C-alpha positions as a LaTeX table, in Angstrom:
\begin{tabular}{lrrr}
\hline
Residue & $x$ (\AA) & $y$ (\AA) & $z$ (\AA) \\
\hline
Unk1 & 0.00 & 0.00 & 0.00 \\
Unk2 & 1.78 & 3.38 & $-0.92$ \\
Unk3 & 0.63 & 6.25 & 1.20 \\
Unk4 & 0.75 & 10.24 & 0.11 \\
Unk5 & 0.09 & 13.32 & 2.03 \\
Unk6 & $-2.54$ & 15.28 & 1.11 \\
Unk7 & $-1.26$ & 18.74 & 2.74 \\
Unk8 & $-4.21$ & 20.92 & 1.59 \\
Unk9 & $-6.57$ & 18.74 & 3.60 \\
Unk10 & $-4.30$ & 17.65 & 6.00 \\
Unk11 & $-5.04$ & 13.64 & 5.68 \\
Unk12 & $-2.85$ & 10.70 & 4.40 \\
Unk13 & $-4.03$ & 8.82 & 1.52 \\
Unk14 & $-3.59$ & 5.11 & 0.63 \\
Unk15 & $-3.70$ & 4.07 & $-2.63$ \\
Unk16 & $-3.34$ & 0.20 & $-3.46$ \\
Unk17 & $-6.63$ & $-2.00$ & $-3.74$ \\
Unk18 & $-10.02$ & 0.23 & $-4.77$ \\
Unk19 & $-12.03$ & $-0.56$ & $-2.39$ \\
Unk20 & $-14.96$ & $-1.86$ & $-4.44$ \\
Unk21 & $-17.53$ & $-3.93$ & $-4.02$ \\
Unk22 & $-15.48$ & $-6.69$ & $-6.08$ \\
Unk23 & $-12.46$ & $-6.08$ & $-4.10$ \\
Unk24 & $-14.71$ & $-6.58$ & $-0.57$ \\
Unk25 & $-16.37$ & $-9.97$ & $-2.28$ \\
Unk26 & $-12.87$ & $-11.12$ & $-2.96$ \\
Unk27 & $-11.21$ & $-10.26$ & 0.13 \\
Unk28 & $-14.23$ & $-11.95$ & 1.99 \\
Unk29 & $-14.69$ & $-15.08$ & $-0.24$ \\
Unk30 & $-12.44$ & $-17.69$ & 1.54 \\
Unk31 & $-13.52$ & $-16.51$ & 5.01 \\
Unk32 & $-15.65$ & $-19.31$ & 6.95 \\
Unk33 & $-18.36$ & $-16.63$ & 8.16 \\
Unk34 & $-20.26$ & $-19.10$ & 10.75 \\
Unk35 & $-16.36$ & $-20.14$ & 12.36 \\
Unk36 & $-15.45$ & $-16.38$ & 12.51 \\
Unk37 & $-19.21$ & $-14.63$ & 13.59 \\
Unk38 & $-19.01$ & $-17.36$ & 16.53 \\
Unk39 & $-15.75$ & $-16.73$ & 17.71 \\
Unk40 & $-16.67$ & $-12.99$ & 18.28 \\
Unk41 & $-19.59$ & $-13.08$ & 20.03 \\
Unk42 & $-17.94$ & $-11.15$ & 23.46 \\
Unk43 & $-16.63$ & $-8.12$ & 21.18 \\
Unk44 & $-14.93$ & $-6.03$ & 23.62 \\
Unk45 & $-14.64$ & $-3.05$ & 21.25 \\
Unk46 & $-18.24$ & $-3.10$ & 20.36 \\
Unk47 & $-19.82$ & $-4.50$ & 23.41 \\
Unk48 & $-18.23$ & $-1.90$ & 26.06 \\
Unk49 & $-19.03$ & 1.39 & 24.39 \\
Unk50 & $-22.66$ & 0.10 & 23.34 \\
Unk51 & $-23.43$ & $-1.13$ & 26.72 \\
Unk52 & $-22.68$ & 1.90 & 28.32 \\
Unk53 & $-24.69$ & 4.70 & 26.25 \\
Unk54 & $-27.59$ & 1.89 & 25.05 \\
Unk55 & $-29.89$ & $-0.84$ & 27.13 \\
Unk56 & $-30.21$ & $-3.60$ & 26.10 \\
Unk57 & $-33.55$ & $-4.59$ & 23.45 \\
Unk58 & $-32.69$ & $-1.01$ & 21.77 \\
Unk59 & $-32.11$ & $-1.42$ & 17.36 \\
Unk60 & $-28.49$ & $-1.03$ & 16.52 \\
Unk61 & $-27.64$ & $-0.42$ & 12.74 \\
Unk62 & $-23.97$ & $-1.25$ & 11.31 \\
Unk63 & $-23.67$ & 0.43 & 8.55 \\
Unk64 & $-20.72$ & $-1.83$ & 6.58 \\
Unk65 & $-21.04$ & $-4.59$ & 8.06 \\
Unk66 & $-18.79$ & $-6.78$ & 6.24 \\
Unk67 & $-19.18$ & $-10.34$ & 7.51 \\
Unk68 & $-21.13$ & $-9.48$ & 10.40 \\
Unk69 & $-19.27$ & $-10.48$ & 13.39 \\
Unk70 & $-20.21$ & $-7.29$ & 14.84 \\
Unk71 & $-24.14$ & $-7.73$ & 13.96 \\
Unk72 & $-23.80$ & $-11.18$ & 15.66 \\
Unk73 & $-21.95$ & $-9.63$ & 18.89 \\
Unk74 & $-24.89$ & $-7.10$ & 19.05 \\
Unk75 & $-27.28$ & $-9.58$ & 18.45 \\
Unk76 & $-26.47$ & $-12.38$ & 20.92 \\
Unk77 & $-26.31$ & $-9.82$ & 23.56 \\
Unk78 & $-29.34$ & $-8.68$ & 23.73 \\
Unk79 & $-29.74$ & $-6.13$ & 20.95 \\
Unk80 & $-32.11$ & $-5.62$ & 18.40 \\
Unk81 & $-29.51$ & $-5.78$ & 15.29 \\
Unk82 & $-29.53$ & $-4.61$ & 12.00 \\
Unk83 & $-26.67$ & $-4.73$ & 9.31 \\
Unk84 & $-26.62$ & $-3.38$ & 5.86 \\
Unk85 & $-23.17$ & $-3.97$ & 3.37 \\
Unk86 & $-23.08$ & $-3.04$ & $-0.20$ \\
Unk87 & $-21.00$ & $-5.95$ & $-1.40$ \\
Unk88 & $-24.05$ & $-7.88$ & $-2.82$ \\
Unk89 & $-22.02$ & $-11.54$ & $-2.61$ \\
Unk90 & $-21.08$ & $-11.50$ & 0.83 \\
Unk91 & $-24.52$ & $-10.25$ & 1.91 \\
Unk92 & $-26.02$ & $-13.26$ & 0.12 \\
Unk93 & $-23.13$ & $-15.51$ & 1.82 \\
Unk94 & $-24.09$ & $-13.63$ & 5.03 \\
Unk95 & $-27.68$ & $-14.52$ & 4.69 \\
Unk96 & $-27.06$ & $-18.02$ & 4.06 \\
Unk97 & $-24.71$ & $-18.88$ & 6.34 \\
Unk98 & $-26.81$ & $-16.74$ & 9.72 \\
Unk99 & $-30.12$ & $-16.67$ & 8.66 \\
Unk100 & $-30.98$ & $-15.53$ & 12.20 \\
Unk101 & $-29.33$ & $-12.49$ & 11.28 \\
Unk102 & $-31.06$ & $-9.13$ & 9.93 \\
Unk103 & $-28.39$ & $-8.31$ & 7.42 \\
Unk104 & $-29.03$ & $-6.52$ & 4.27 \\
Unk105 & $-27.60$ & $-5.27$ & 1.26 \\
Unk106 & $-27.64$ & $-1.34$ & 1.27 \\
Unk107 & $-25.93$ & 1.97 & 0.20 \\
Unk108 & $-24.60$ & 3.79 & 3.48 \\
Unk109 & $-25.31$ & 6.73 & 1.76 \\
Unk110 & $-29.34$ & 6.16 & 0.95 \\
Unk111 & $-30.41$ & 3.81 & 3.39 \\
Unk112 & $-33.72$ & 2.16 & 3.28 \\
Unk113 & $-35.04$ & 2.47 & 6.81 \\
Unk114 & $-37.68$ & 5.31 & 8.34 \\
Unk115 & $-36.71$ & 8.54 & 10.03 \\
Unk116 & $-35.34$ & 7.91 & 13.58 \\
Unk117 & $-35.79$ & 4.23 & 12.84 \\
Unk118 & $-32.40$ & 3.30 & 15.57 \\
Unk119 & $-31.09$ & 3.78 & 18.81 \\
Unk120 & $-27.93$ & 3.43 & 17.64 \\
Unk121 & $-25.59$ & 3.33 & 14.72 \\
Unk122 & $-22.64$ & 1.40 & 14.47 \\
Unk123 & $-20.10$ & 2.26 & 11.46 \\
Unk124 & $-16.17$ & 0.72 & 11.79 \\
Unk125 & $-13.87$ & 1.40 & 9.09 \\
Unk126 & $-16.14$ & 2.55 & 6.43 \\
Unk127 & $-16.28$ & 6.87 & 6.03 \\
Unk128 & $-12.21$ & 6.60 & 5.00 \\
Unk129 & $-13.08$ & 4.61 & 1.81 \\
Unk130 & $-15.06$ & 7.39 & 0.07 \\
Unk131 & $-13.02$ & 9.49 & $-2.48$ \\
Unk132 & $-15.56$ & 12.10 & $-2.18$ \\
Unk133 & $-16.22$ & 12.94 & 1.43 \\
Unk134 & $-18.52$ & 11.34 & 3.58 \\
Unk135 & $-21.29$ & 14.22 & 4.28 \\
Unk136 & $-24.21$ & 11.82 & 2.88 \\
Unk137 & $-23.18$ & 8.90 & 4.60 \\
Unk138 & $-23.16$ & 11.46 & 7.93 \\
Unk139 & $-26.59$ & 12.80 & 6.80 \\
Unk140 & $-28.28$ & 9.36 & 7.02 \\
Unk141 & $-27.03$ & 8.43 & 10.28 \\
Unk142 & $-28.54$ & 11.81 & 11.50 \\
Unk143 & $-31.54$ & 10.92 & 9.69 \\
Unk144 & $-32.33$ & 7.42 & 11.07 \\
Unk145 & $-30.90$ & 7.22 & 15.08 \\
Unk146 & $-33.75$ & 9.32 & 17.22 \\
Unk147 & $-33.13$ & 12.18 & 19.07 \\
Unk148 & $-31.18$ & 11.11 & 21.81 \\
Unk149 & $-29.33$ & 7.72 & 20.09 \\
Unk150 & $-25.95$ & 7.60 & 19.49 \\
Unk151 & $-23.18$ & 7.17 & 16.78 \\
Unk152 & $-20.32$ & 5.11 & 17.22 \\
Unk153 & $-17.75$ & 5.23 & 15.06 \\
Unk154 & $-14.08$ & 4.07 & 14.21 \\
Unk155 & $-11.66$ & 5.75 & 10.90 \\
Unk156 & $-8.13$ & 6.08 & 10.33 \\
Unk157 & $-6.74$ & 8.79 & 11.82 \\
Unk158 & $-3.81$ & 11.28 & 11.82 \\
Unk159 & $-2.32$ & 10.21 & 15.19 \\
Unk160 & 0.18 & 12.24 & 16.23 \\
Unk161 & 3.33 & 9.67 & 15.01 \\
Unk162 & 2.01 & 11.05 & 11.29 \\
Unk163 & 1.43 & 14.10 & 11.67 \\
Unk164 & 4.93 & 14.41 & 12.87 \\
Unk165 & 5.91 & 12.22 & 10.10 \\
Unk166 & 4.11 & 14.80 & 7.46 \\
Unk167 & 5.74 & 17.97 & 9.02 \\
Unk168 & 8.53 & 16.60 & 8.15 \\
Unk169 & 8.14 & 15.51 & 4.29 \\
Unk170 & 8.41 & 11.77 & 4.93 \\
Unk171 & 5.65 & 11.26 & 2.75 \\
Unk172 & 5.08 & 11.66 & $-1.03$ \\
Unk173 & 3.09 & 14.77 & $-1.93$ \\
Unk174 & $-0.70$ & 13.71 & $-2.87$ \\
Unk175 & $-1.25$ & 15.24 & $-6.40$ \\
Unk176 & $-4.91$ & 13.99 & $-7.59$ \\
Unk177 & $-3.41$ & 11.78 & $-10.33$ \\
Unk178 & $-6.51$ & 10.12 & $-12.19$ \\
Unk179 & $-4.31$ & 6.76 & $-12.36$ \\
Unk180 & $-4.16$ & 7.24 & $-8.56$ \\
Unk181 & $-7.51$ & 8.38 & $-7.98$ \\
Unk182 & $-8.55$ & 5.15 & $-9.56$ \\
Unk183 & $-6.61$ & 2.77 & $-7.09$ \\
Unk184 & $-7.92$ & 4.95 & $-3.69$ \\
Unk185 & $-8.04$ & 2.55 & $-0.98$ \\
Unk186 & $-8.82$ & 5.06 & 2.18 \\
Unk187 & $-8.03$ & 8.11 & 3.98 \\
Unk188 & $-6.53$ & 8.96 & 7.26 \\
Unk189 & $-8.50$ & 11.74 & 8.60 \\
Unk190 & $-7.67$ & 14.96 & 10.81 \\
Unk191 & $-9.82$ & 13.95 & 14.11 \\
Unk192 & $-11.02$ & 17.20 & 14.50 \\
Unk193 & $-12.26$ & 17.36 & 11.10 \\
Unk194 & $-14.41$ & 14.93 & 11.23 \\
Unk195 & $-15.18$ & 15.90 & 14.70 \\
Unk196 & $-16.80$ & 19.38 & 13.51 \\
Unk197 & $-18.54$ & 17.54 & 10.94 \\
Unk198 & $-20.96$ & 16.25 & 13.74 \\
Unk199 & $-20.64$ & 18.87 & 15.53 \\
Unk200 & $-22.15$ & 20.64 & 12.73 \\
Unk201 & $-24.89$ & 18.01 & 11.90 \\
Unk202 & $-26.65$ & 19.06 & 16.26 \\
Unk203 & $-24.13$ & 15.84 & 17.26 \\
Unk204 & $-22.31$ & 16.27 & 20.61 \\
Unk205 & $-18.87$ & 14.30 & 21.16 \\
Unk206 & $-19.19$ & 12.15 & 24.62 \\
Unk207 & $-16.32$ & 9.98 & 24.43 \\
Unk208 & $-13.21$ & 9.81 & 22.04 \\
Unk209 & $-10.66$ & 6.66 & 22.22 \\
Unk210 & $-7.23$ & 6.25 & 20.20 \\
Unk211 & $-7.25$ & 3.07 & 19.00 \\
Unk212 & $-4.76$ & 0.56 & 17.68 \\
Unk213 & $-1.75$ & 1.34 & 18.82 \\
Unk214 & 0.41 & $-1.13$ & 17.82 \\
Unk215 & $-0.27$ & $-1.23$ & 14.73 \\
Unk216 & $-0.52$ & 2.49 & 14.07 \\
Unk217 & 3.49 & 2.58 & 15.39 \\
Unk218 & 4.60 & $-0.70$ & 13.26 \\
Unk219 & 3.06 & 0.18 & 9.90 \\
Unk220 & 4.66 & 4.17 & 10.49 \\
Unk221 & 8.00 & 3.14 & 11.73 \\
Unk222 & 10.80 & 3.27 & 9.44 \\
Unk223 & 13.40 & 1.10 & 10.78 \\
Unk224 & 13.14 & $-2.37$ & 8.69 \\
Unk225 & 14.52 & $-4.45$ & 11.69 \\
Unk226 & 12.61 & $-3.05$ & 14.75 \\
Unk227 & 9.09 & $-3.25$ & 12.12 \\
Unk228 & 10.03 & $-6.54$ & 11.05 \\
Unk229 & 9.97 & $-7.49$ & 15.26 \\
Unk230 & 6.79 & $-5.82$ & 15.79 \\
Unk231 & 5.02 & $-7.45$ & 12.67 \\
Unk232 & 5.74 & $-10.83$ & 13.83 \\
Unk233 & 4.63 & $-9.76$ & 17.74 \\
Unk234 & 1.71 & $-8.31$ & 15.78 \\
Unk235 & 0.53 & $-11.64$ & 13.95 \\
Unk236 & 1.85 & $-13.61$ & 16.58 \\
Unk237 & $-0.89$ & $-16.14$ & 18.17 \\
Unk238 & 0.44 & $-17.11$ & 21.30 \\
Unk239 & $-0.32$ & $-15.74$ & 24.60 \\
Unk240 & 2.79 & $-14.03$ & 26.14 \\
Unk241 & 3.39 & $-12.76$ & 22.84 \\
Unk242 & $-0.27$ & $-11.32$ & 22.91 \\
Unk243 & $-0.52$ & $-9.83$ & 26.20 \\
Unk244 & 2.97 & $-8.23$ & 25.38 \\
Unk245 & 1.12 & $-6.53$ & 21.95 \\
Unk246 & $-1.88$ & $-5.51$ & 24.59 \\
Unk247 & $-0.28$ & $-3.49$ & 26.22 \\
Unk248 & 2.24 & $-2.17$ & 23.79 \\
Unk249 & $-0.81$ & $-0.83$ & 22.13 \\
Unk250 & $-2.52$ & 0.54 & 25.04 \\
Unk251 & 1.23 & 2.45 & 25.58 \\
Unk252 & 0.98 & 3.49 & 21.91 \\
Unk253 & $-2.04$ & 4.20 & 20.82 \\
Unk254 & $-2.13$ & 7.75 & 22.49 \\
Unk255 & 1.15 & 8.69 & 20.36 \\
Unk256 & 0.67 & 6.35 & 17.28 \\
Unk257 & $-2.81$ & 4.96 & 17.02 \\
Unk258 & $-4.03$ & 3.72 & 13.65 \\
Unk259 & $-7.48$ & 4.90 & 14.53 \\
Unk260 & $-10.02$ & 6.59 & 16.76 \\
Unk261 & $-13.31$ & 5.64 & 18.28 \\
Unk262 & $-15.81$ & 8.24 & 18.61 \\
Unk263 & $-18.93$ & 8.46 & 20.17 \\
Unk264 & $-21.56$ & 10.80 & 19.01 \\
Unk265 & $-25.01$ & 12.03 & 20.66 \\
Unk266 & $-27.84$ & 12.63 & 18.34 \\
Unk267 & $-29.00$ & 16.23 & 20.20 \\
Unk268 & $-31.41$ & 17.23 & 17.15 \\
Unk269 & $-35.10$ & 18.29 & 18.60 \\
Unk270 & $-37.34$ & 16.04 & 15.99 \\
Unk271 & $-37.34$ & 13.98 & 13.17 \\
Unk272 & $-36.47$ & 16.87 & 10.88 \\
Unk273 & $-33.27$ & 17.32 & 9.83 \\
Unk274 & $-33.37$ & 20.34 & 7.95 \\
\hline
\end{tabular}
């Protein structure tokens, strides 16, 4: 993945694999959905920050919901789940393989559910992958959690590590190269960008988490050795190895984290959002 620096907007961007709907069906295809949903039923991620803002029996939305680990997490904990992907095989792979699951296909961007239809909205790793700015996508999550619900979401982010990196040229300068343009894979975006984007939608901020520390340091860092050391403690399966990584990352992630967890209140007065 080669990465650029887009200086006028202050964001990196990743150009590699589009991220298409045939790239999502591929990268998806040889996954065993029923052996991976199960094994992530306790999501701590998901579970804590949902069980403190929402009670249980309240409708959740994911919006990109991939293979639906999430939607099962939610689900098998006492929430009223919905998911919605655009990546039509995997939906229908998705359906077949958890039936007991309310998982759709769907455009994030024009979703097909009533005004202040959810509690709660649920969107990890999705408003990066969108060229062209994410104000629709932000529009309908307005639109559909009530007055009152909440937003939780997760991006990329320009931790601190690269924005020291930037300010000091170790990226290529992002020109918007059609050939480029045409192999975007995501963004990295400014925090409080995307932070006065809600604000400016009647969202208040309650709770913002660097996450993914680790990983945010080893993919940044540009000494082949030490990131060859942390890759393998990264991948690595066994348990020392992983409680070393845990808290590595929860040392990190303040300085380098790959991405940021941010919790939104829905504070508009009715189902209006104009």
């Amino acid at each position: 993945m080669e990465k650029y620096f887009d200086i006028l907007n202050n964001r990196l961007v990743f150009i590699g694999n589009k991220a298409s709907e045939t790239f999502w069906n591929s990268h998806w295809e040889k996954q065993d959905i029923r052996q991976l949903v199960k094994s992530a039923v306790f999501n701590r991620l998901i579970l804590g920050p949902t069980r403190k803002y929402l009670p249980q029996g309240g409708k959740i939305l994911e919006g990109g919901c991939g293979l639906c680990q999430n939607v099962y997490s939610l689900h098998k904990n006492g929430y009223d789940t919905y998911g919605v992907d655009y990546a039509m095989e995997t939906v229908r792979r998705v359906n077949e393989a958890m039936p007991e699951l309310k998982v759709f296909r769907g455009d994030v961007r024009h979703l097909d559910f009533d005004d202040d239809y959810f509690e709660g909205y649920w969107s990890l790793g999705v408003i990066e992958h969108f060229y062209l700015g994410y104000d629709d996508i932000l529009k309908e999550m307005s639109r559909v959690t009530k007055a009152g619900g909440y937003v939780f979401l997760t991006f990329p982010c320009m931790s601190r590590f690269r924005q020291t990196k930037a300010g000091q040229s170790k990226y290529r300068p992002w020109s918007a190269d059609h050939a480029l343009i045409e192999n975007f894979y995501q963004f990295a975006l400014p925090v409080k960008e995307v932070v006065a984007k809600f604000l400016n939608m009647r969202f208040s901020l309650v709770q913002s988490l660097p996450l993914g520390g680790l990983k945010g340091f080893k993919d940044e860092i540009e000494y082949a050795p030490l990131n060859k050391v942390l890759q393998t403690l990264y991948d690595s399966t066994s348990f020392p190895f992983k409680a070393l990584a845990w808290g590595l990352d929860r040392v990190l992630a303040p300085y380098a984290g790959h991405s940021r967890l941010l919790v939104f209140k829905n504070m508009k007065s009715n189902s209006s959002n104009g």
